[in-house]
């Protein structure tokens, strides 16, 4: 700040190394005379990051009986004595280790003695008595008189602050905040800008940018006759900075602008200089000393998630920072604020349930306990909030109707969480403090209150809370800064961002978020709609291949129509279609009543329905007969699906400009032969469809790598695959031996206890799952250099995981549409960080700033591929 | 055989290379005159292995009109003409490709014409007509007369046999039998030992060792006036070889011993010479030519599983082969025949159910449909066979009472299969062709027959079949050859063999099988007995830590007593104790009635029991809250267990000679911190117990590597672990993403279709799971060179997997007690094979004979460890 010519009091810096040495007993060097030779000083600690803590600043060093007298001549006796009193207290507590409360008691005793209520009435006599009392107390407690030599004072203060920094409690605090325990602090010695004395003196805080909009708005306060943190302490009511804000708040006390227009002008000039020179926006601590503005500290300006975006874009637009720098400064998660309504941070919150923040945003509505009730309520024009113990595919229609979802069970990747994120619905899962009696339609909360259907609540999916009643909201805003960030990100990033989109509706949504394609279309989701689920169930109830084929023949045109619509929407962008994945029992109803309904609808004895359900029941459905295992044992299912894909491709290509090249993906592969067998069937269907139509088509066939074995054998798989897409949800489950649906019950405990540094379903486990990804990528590419690599788990929307994909050389990530903006920005950041790391590697000695999952925290790719 | 001086007809060999060239068009070389210059020859193919197929031998080459006339002078007209007729047929079919049935028709026409029923009545006139008819037929079909020049005949026969070997159908057959499709065959040309003619001529088959006992017993048959396979064809009734066997079978026709005592003596001399010279026991094809014995072929003597053991041991005892060779010759699986009763191979089988051969041996008993009924039936002195859809831990007591188990569902590692193998009970699982109505107590089989409780059936766990009624049995035999094989194996092997043993009873059984220790004691199995399960359930129903602790305090002395008994039985041998592993819901009852009982017993509302069960219910229990996850979230459980272990150790050490050093194993680890946290708690308990007792104890702490992530992070884990034991059941499940309980439904299809080469739960998947094992072993040992490595999955009893463990440098395998003999032999073989491979590696050019999971089929260890 001094170098920029900002009005900073003169001073000097004791570097961190020297401070460390002093803490371990080295003598404090002779500092000689200060530049400008003032006689009253302050010392502040200055660590690398302000949130690492450190000892409180000591002000007014140099005051003694004699100096106070001299100062009284300049600023008056009472202010001088008050400063001396403050100094004795500050030195006594900060250096001699006395209890600040004792000093406070002396002060209040003096007020009482003087018969006064506030400080304002204390005159020089009172203050002189207080100084004497303070010195006496000091001498009694410390065993020697209060030091009168300014050099003694300074040396003692420096040593005390150095030792305080090195204290174990301070080290622990720093460590807890992410600092290296050995990190040091510099000490800044400055002449005091007194803030107390004649003329307009005082101290304050000012920020010239709005924390939410990033626009030029001046906020802050000023307290005459104060110094240090006084203006923040609330002893007296401070003045506001501008007249406009004073008028807006209806305050009568004049604003600083009115008291000293020059001071505001000086502060504005300083703000501009700091913005340009330090390339960010700041909040300043300032002191007025007889009308003269002094800046004591500049901290990054406070900003909300939206404000951070706006400020970064504004700085770039003004040419103060580059677009790349702007991109790197925005936390991608902050974009969520731009995409969903949020509860106003100042709103009153009556929280009745706490769970996992499964899908961001907030919504107010009326609770319902079933999908049917959600649909009925929606039909009445009301906003339903679906509350369930957990959701299942049968609830999907209800979730479409709902404005938010709350479940009592489930983790970050439970059905409710995944679907809600896909739909962009605010969602809280695993709210274990609520109890549901679905039969009676009652929701009971921890404190015993009960809600019936129709009660108004607000779901805060950003914080993972359920609130009683309607809360005040802030609406999303997609233009302006947000749009610029997206554009710049797309210019920078080299990693593709696709969306997970299961239906034509999802496809439309994905296009709104400017995706590069669809990275995961889960075909089974097409079968849950009312007209389809019945045919799907006929297929499952079929007693032989012929019956099954007959049902599949009825499904085929429906599926083909879905694909046609989806391809048309995507206009030639790549679309990865995953063949049927879930175990068949997921398509059957669960309760006995529903099974009876199904039996009646299909004209079967109910025992046949329950019998089939029993046959299909699995101990561990996640590890059961699903994915390619269905494809191998019931080949007619995948045959139907590939025929539908190919016919849809030809139909769309007849009328579209950009030809569709569908990418067909085989799920849950664990052995090479599985791919070989499915591939030969799909290739045969393609031949057949082309021959029937007399038209040619292109397609790609790839594998979803979800089992550790598929990762290990990626070299084999790559021989028959155009692409590998890592399904990191399942891969994480299998690598940890941990079901995402069941992990919710102890994941929070596990993360809190530090057993796992983070929920591995949330941010990719670089050390375990990540190694499998790298190993698979290397083995796959070694076998097939044209192999396209993607990631399509929930991690596709997580910035740290995206960074990993960039480092690993993947081609794209795929995530739910509402995460796409985050992924686009994170991908741009990953590209920039990789570029910087490469630069750093070229020029040794330059340390990359942000490591995160940097190139050195993942195993070197060469040795990983050597395992093959 | 010729080199040994055995009576083999003179001949020469066309090597395989030459035969291949002939097949692709090279000329047949001029063979000149035969040594000994006979004029009648045979050609046989001689591939590397006899089961690779190949063209039928062509006999009597050289016969023509003229040669037949000459031969008639020596052996008579009718025999000579019969040989000529045979030759024309053999040449016509084998060389000219004519249909053998047409020749048969000519023969039967001739019999009819002569008014005869059998061959015996055909005289020279009839046979001359038959020769003419055959030649005419040949000339008509081929378009040229039957060749009269012996050299033409020979060349044509050689070319035809060479081409037949190279035919695509022959190649496919060979490939199906495991041959290299390019494998060749030599052709053997020999002078004919006619077997037809004057004096005692004929052909036969003889074996001089008993196929079951390995004792010296002569079996076989002899057919006068026959050649080639005649004696096997059953045209006429053959004579037996020895008088003893003739008398035993009550045959009147004289035995060969009686017809030609010298011939038997010559055969016995030849047998001895072949045994010593070729170092095995053989079955011989022989021909008597005017009283002279000729050996035409020697095939390895037929032998049963037991016979193979007996023969190998006998050869070693006689000094013909070394003990090491004997060990390598025995298929370890053959030992099963020594350990369990088996159904007599000749017994009639009325199979009503087919499933997986889950646990070997056979037993007859009466069916029951519940554990209670099994106990009741056992109490009545009957042998119950437990039939269930599948078993659960609640059935264990019923399984103890049963003599065999049959389930309709489940795979090779289902609960029923694992427990039955542990108990040595014959068991068939996944018999999907039976249907159970448990309520009515009826078992319905595929053909509609119904069985009620009490019906007598036989379970064949060796073949995976359920038979109606009682089947004839062969009882096991543990002495003699079996005992020698075990002793020799223990002398040779370097790999430890431990047993999985959960209770003191299991420990006693394990000691009977001479184990090196216990590799896996699953402590939860101690809690299912009647006096314990109730306390366990109180622990689960506890509402807070204090209640839980109170229940655990009641369990602690029970568990300590179990450990004391087990340690005392094991007399200082290592015992690995796995801390509680299964999810808690496994200990709760399932049905509503049982829950009601529990609620009454615990004086709780039933809703509390069902509520807790619902709370604990998991989507994928395999991947749920179990293992170390219980240990971390409910630390008091593992604390109780370790205290019990340590107190039992001290108690046993007070009175035993060999001190116990318990090895405590933490299950389902996926992160290093889990080990660190549990280790610090266990170490603290150890300190406490030692301080309380004033005595010292030693113990080891290790990790069960069951998740892919634990394998990947083995370097970290090894830092705090004395041992790693690979739980390959779970590791296989997670690596494949395949639940062993659910895989049963499609595993057979998968293996039959070649998707998986073998059931990976049965034989270790070397390419996937095996890579993780190697990688973990290398990373672990790099971190901690003293690290002990074991394997304790079901694979511990599988020979191929044991070989893998030897190559990977593991210290021990652990398997169920009844697999221990197999593992001991397989470990000895693995040691020998590794020794041979090392020898081969030292002397390049020597190809190791048995590769299987040899050192080159697993990734080189150096590059695998480089991934760390």
mmCIF file of N, CA and C in Angstrom, chain B residues 323-403:
data_model
loop_
_atom_site.group_PDB
_atom_site.id
_atom_site.type_symbol
_atom_site.label_atom_id
_atom_site.label_comp_id
_atom_site.label_asym_id
_atom_site.label_seq_id
_atom_site.Cartn_x
_atom_site.Cartn_y
_atom_site.Cartn_z
ATOM 1 N N UNK B 323 9.248 -88.902 -4.456
ATOM 2 C CA UNK B 323 8.069 -88.434 -3.728
ATOM 3 C C UNK B 323 7.542 -87.139 -4.337
ATOM 4 N N UNK B 324 8.468 -86.288 -4.783
ATOM 5 C CA UNK B 324 8.054 -85.016 -5.389
ATOM 6 C C UNK B 324 7.214 -85.282 -6.639
ATOM 7 N N UNK B 325 7.679 -86.241 -7.451
ATOM 8 C CA UNK B 325 6.890 -86.568 -8.648
ATOM 9 C C UNK B 325 5.528 -87.106 -8.254
ATOM 10 N N UNK B 326 5.497 -87.936 -7.229
ATOM 11 C CA UNK B 326 4.223 -88.489 -6.784
ATOM 12 C C UNK B 326 3.283 -87.354 -6.374
ATOM 13 N N UNK B 327 3.816 -86.404 -5.633
ATOM 14 C CA UNK B 327 3.003 -85.274 -5.175
ATOM 15 C C UNK B 327 2.447 -84.495 -6.366
ATOM 16 N N UNK B 328 3.302 -84.280 -7.366
ATOM 17 C CA UNK B 328 2.853 -83.491 -8.525
ATOM 18 C C UNK B 328 1.816 -84.234 -9.359
ATOM 19 N N UNK B 329 1.795 -85.594 -9.239
ATOM 20 C CA UNK B 329 0.870 -86.342 -10.085
ATOM 21 C C UNK B 329 -0.552 -86.382 -9.534
ATOM 22 N N UNK B 330 -0.750 -86.007 -8.282
ATOM 23 C CA UNK B 330 -2.081 -86.168 -7.682
ATOM 24 C C UNK B 330 -2.862 -84.868 -7.789
ATOM 25 N N UNK B 331 -4.049 -84.950 -8.379
ATOM 26 C CA UNK B 331 -4.930 -83.793 -8.410
ATOM 27 C C UNK B 331 -5.462 -83.585 -6.989
ATOM 28 N N UNK B 332 -5.164 -82.422 -6.380
ATOM 29 C CA UNK B 332 -5.570 -82.240 -4.978
ATOM 30 C C UNK B 332 -7.057 -82.493 -4.761
ATOM 31 N N UNK B 333 -7.871 -82.180 -5.760
ATOM 32 C CA UNK B 333 -9.312 -82.380 -5.591
ATOM 33 C C UNK B 333 -9.651 -83.849 -5.379
ATOM 34 N N UNK B 334 -8.746 -84.749 -5.847
ATOM 35 C CA UNK B 334 -9.007 -86.178 -5.651
ATOM 36 C C UNK B 334 -9.021 -86.565 -4.178
ATOM 37 N N UNK B 335 -8.393 -85.739 -3.337
ATOM 38 C CA UNK B 335 -8.357 -86.085 -1.915
ATOM 39 C C UNK B 335 -9.736 -86.029 -1.286
ATOM 40 N N UNK B 336 -10.623 -85.252 -1.926
ATOM 41 C CA UNK B 336 -11.981 -85.152 -1.374
ATOM 42 C C UNK B 336 -12.575 -86.538 -1.210
ATOM 43 N N UNK B 337 -12.251 -87.411 -2.153
ATOM 44 C CA UNK B 337 -12.773 -88.780 -2.097
ATOM 45 C C UNK B 337 -12.315 -89.493 -0.833
ATOM 46 N N UNK B 338 -11.192 -89.046 -0.294
ATOM 47 C CA UNK B 338 -10.685 -89.680 0.914
ATOM 48 C C UNK B 338 -11.352 -89.147 2.171
ATOM 49 N N UNK B 339 -12.011 -87.979 2.049
ATOM 50 C CA UNK B 339 -12.474 -87.294 3.246
ATOM 51 C C UNK B 339 -13.955 -87.475 3.512
ATOM 52 N N UNK B 340 -14.720 -87.745 2.486
ATOM 53 C CA UNK B 340 -16.165 -87.804 2.648
ATOM 54 C C UNK B 340 -16.701 -89.090 2.038
ATOM 55 N N UNK B 341 -17.820 -89.613 2.580
ATOM 56 C CA UNK B 341 -18.485 -90.716 1.892
ATOM 57 C C UNK B 341 -18.918 -90.247 0.493
ATOM 58 N N UNK B 342 -18.880 -91.158 -0.464
ATOM 59 C CA UNK B 342 -19.274 -90.823 -1.828
ATOM 60 C C UNK B 342 -20.306 -91.838 -2.297
ATOM 61 N N UNK B 343 -21.110 -91.432 -3.262
ATOM 62 C CA UNK B 343 -22.031 -92.403 -3.859
ATOM 63 C C UNK B 343 -21.211 -93.328 -4.752
ATOM 64 N N UNK B 344 -21.468 -94.610 -4.625
ATOM 65 C CA UNK B 344 -20.782 -95.595 -5.464
ATOM 66 C C UNK B 344 -20.991 -95.225 -6.933
ATOM 67 N N UNK B 345 -19.901 -95.117 -7.697
ATOM 68 C CA UNK B 345 -20.071 -94.680 -9.092
ATOM 69 C C UNK B 345 -20.991 -95.606 -9.892
ATOM 70 N N UNK B 346 -21.119 -96.838 -9.462
ATOM 71 C CA UNK B 346 -21.966 -97.771 -10.213
ATOM 72 C C UNK B 346 -23.411 -97.766 -9.716
ATOM 73 N N UNK B 347 -23.696 -96.964 -8.675
ATOM 74 C CA UNK B 347 -25.048 -97.011 -8.102
ATOM 75 C C UNK B 347 -26.058 -96.380 -9.054
ATOM 76 N N UNK B 348 -27.305 -96.863 -8.965
ATOM 77 C CA UNK B 348 -28.396 -96.283 -9.752
ATOM 78 C C UNK B 348 -28.714 -94.904 -9.182
ATOM 79 N N UNK B 349 -28.966 -93.891 -10.049
ATOM 80 C CA UNK B 349 -29.211 -92.529 -9.561
ATOM 81 C C UNK B 349 -30.568 -92.065 -10.048
ATOM 82 N N UNK B 350 -31.467 -91.727 -9.114
ATOM 83 C CA UNK B 350 -32.765 -91.148 -9.484
ATOM 84 C C UNK B 350 -32.726 -89.671 -9.086
ATOM 85 N N UNK B 351 -32.209 -88.873 -10.003
ATOM 86 C CA UNK B 351 -31.959 -87.457 -9.692
ATOM 87 C C UNK B 351 -33.255 -86.654 -9.775
ATOM 88 N N UNK B 352 -33.584 -85.910 -8.726
ATOM 89 C CA UNK B 352 -34.765 -85.038 -8.808
ATOM 90 C C UNK B 352 -34.409 -83.554 -8.730
ATOM 91 N N UNK B 353 -33.155 -83.251 -8.416
ATOM 92 C CA UNK B 353 -32.780 -81.842 -8.338
ATOM 93 C C UNK B 353 -31.312 -81.675 -8.675
ATOM 94 N N UNK B 354 -30.997 -80.618 -9.429
ATOM 95 C CA UNK B 354 -29.615 -80.361 -9.819
ATOM 96 C C UNK B 354 -29.267 -78.925 -9.436
ATOM 97 N N UNK B 355 -28.116 -78.775 -8.826
ATOM 98 C CA UNK B 355 -27.689 -77.426 -8.451
ATOM 99 C C UNK B 355 -26.184 -77.343 -8.476
ATOM 100 N N UNK B 356 -25.625 -76.465 -7.643
ATOM 101 C CA UNK B 356 -24.174 -76.323 -7.587
ATOM 102 C C UNK B 356 -23.609 -77.294 -6.553
ATOM 103 N N UNK B 357 -22.480 -77.894 -6.878
ATOM 104 C CA UNK B 357 -21.808 -78.813 -5.961
ATOM 105 C C UNK B 357 -21.084 -77.966 -4.919
ATOM 106 N N UNK B 358 -21.807 -77.600 -3.876
ATOM 107 C CA UNK B 358 -21.314 -76.570 -2.965
ATOM 108 C C UNK B 358 -20.401 -77.118 -1.883
ATOM 109 N N UNK B 359 -20.588 -78.369 -1.513
ATOM 110 C CA UNK B 359 -19.736 -78.971 -0.489
ATOM 111 C C UNK B 359 -19.744 -80.472 -0.736
ATOM 112 N N UNK B 360 -18.564 -81.084 -0.866
ATOM 113 C CA UNK B 360 -18.495 -82.445 -1.391
ATOM 114 C C UNK B 360 -18.918 -83.515 -0.388
ATOM 115 N N UNK B 361 -19.056 -84.725 -0.918
ATOM 116 C CA UNK B 361 -19.490 -85.851 -0.109
ATOM 117 C C UNK B 361 -20.951 -86.144 -0.355
ATOM 118 N N UNK B 362 -21.429 -87.244 0.207
ATOM 119 C CA UNK B 362 -22.820 -87.611 0.002
ATOM 120 C C UNK B 362 -23.385 -88.129 1.312
ATOM 121 N N UNK B 363 -24.691 -87.957 1.480
ATOM 122 C CA UNK B 363 -25.337 -88.465 2.686
ATOM 123 C C UNK B 363 -26.790 -88.770 2.375
ATOM 124 N N UNK B 364 -27.320 -89.786 3.051
ATOM 125 C CA UNK B 364 -28.731 -90.150 2.915
ATOM 126 C C UNK B 364 -29.429 -89.787 4.216
ATOM 127 N N UNK B 365 -30.642 -89.287 4.110
ATOM 128 C CA UNK B 365 -31.381 -88.941 5.315
ATOM 129 C C UNK B 365 -32.808 -88.593 4.954
ATOM 130 N N UNK B 366 -33.500 -87.994 5.936
ATOM 131 C CA UNK B 366 -34.910 -87.635 5.736
ATOM 132 C C UNK B 366 -35.029 -86.118 5.679
ATOM 133 N N UNK B 367 -35.823 -85.638 4.734
ATOM 134 C CA UNK B 367 -35.878 -84.190 4.568
ATOM 135 C C UNK B 367 -36.676 -83.512 5.673
ATOM 136 N N UNK B 368 -36.175 -82.306 6.048
ATOM 137 C CA UNK B 368 -36.888 -81.413 6.960
ATOM 138 C C UNK B 368 -36.786 -80.009 6.367
ATOM 139 N N UNK B 369 -37.754 -79.149 6.745
ATOM 140 C CA UNK B 369 -37.810 -77.834 6.122
ATOM 141 C C UNK B 369 -37.458 -76.687 7.066
ATOM 142 N N UNK B 370 -37.026 -77.012 8.275
ATOM 143 C CA UNK B 370 -36.639 -75.933 9.196
ATOM 144 C C UNK B 370 -35.552 -76.443 10.127
ATOM 145 N N UNK B 371 -34.833 -75.485 10.703
ATOM 146 C CA UNK B 371 -33.783 -75.831 11.654
ATOM 147 C C UNK B 371 -34.372 -76.573 12.850
ATOM 148 N N UNK B 372 -35.560 -76.142 13.296
ATOM 149 C CA UNK B 372 -36.196 -76.767 14.458
ATOM 150 C C UNK B 372 -36.494 -78.238 14.150
ATOM 151 N N UNK B 373 -37.056 -78.469 12.952
ATOM 152 C CA UNK B 373 -37.399 -79.839 12.572
ATOM 153 C C UNK B 373 -36.142 -80.697 12.488
ATOM 154 N N UNK B 374 -35.033 -80.090 12.064
ATOM 155 C CA UNK B 374 -33.779 -80.843 11.985
ATOM 156 C C UNK B 374 -33.356 -81.293 13.373
ATOM 157 N N UNK B 375 -33.458 -80.359 14.333
ATOM 158 C CA UNK B 375 -33.076 -80.695 15.704
ATOM 159 C C UNK B 375 -33.990 -81.783 16.265
ATOM 160 N N UNK B 376 -35.279 -81.654 15.975
ATOM 161 C CA UNK B 376 -36.243 -82.627 16.488
ATOM 162 C C UNK B 376 -35.968 -84.006 15.898
ATOM 163 N N UNK B 377 -35.690 -84.027 14.591
ATOM 164 C CA UNK B 377 -35.456 -85.317 13.946
ATOM 165 C C UNK B 377 -34.168 -85.951 14.455
ATOM 166 N N UNK B 378 -33.148 -85.100 14.647
ATOM 167 C CA UNK B 378 -31.896 -85.623 15.187
ATOM 168 C C UNK B 378 -32.137 -86.230 16.572
ATOM 169 N N UNK B 379 -32.984 -85.567 17.350
ATOM 170 C CA UNK B 379 -33.284 -86.050 18.703
ATOM 171 C C UNK B 379 -33.917 -87.434 18.649
ATOM 172 N N UNK B 380 -34.647 -87.727 17.555
ATOM 173 C CA UNK B 380 -35.264 -89.051 17.398
ATOM 174 C C UNK B 380 -34.290 -90.078 16.828
ATOM 175 N N UNK B 381 -33.030 -89.666 16.672
ATOM 176 C CA UNK B 381 -32.043 -90.616 16.179
ATOM 177 C C UNK B 381 -32.059 -90.779 14.669
ATOM 178 N N UNK B 382 -32.768 -89.903 13.960
ATOM 179 C CA UNK B 382 -32.798 -89.963 12.494
ATOM 180 C C UNK B 382 -31.779 -88.969 11.927
ATOM 181 N N UNK B 383 -31.435 -89.166 10.661
ATOM 182 C CA UNK B 383 -30.492 -88.267 9.999
ATOM 183 C C UNK B 383 -31.273 -87.230 9.194
ATOM 184 N N UNK B 384 -31.341 -85.982 9.663
ATOM 185 C CA UNK B 384 -32.114 -84.986 8.914
ATOM 186 C C UNK B 384 -31.317 -84.378 7.751
ATOM 187 N N UNK B 385 -32.019 -84.121 6.658
ATOM 188 C CA UNK B 385 -31.429 -83.359 5.549
ATOM 189 C C UNK B 385 -32.216 -82.062 5.451
ATOM 190 N N UNK B 386 -31.508 -80.951 5.696
ATOM 191 C CA UNK B 386 -32.184 -79.656 5.776
ATOM 192 C C UNK B 386 -32.403 -79.108 4.366
ATOM 193 N N UNK B 387 -33.667 -78.853 4.029
ATOM 194 C CA UNK B 387 -34.005 -78.293 2.717
ATOM 195 C C UNK B 387 -34.594 -76.907 2.950
ATOM 196 N N UNK B 388 -33.967 -75.880 2.365
ATOM 197 C CA UNK B 388 -34.416 -74.498 2.554
ATOM 198 C C UNK B 388 -34.353 -73.769 1.221
ATOM 199 N N UNK B 389 -35.095 -72.671 1.111
ATOM 200 C CA UNK B 389 -34.922 -71.821 -0.080
ATOM 201 C C UNK B 389 -33.503 -71.269 -0.057
ATOM 202 N N UNK B 390 -33.115 -70.732 1.090
ATOM 203 C CA UNK B 390 -31.721 -70.411 1.338
ATOM 204 C C UNK B 390 -31.560 -70.390 2.846
ATOM 205 N N UNK B 391 -30.351 -70.462 3.344
ATOM 206 C CA UNK B 391 -30.185 -70.478 4.791
ATOM 207 C C UNK B 391 -29.705 -69.115 5.271
ATOM 208 N N UNK B 392 -29.916 -68.886 6.562
ATOM 209 C CA UNK B 392 -29.443 -67.650 7.182
ATOM 210 C C UNK B 392 -28.784 -68.049 8.494
ATOM 211 N N UNK B 393 -28.137 -67.107 9.155
ATOM 212 C CA UNK B 393 -27.429 -67.478 10.392
ATOM 213 C C UNK B 393 -28.331 -68.182 11.404
ATOM 214 N N UNK B 394 -29.632 -67.927 11.359
ATOM 215 C CA UNK B 394 -30.531 -68.590 12.310
ATOM 216 C C UNK B 394 -30.624 -70.099 12.069
ATOM 217 N N UNK B 395 -30.230 -70.519 10.893
ATOM 218 C CA UNK B 395 -30.327 -71.952 10.579
ATOM 219 C C UNK B 395 -29.111 -72.742 11.038
ATOM 220 N N UNK B 396 -28.116 -72.042 11.613
ATOM 221 C CA UNK B 396 -26.840 -72.722 11.867
ATOM 222 C C UNK B 396 -27.018 -73.939 12.763
ATOM 223 N N UNK B 397 -27.847 -73.785 13.811
ATOM 224 C CA UNK B 397 -28.007 -74.940 14.704
ATOM 225 C C UNK B 397 -28.655 -76.103 13.962
ATOM 226 N N UNK B 398 -29.579 -75.796 13.102
ATOM 227 C CA UNK B 398 -30.193 -76.848 12.288
ATOM 228 C C UNK B 398 -29.178 -77.496 11.360
ATOM 229 N N UNK B 399 -28.255 -76.709 10.847
ATOM 230 C CA UNK B 399 -27.236 -77.261 9.955
ATOM 231 C C UNK B 399 -26.286 -78.170 10.734
ATOM 232 N N UNK B 400 -26.014 -77.800 11.981
ATOM 233 C CA UNK B 400 -25.180 -78.663 12.808
ATOM 234 C C UNK B 400 -25.836 -80.025 12.995
ATOM 235 N N UNK B 401 -27.159 -80.026 13.110
ATOM 236 C CA UNK B 401 -27.877 -81.280 13.343
ATOM 237 C C UNK B 401 -28.007 -82.098 12.062
ATOM 238 N N UNK B 402 -27.971 -81.413 10.899
ATOM 239 C CA UNK B 402 -28.263 -82.087 9.632
ATOM 240 C C UNK B 402 -27.068 -82.906 9.134
ATOM 241 N N UNK B 403 -27.374 -83.896 8.274
ATOM 242 C CA UNK B 403 -26.292 -84.664 7.643
ATOM 243 C C UNK B 403 -25.998 -84.140 6.238
#
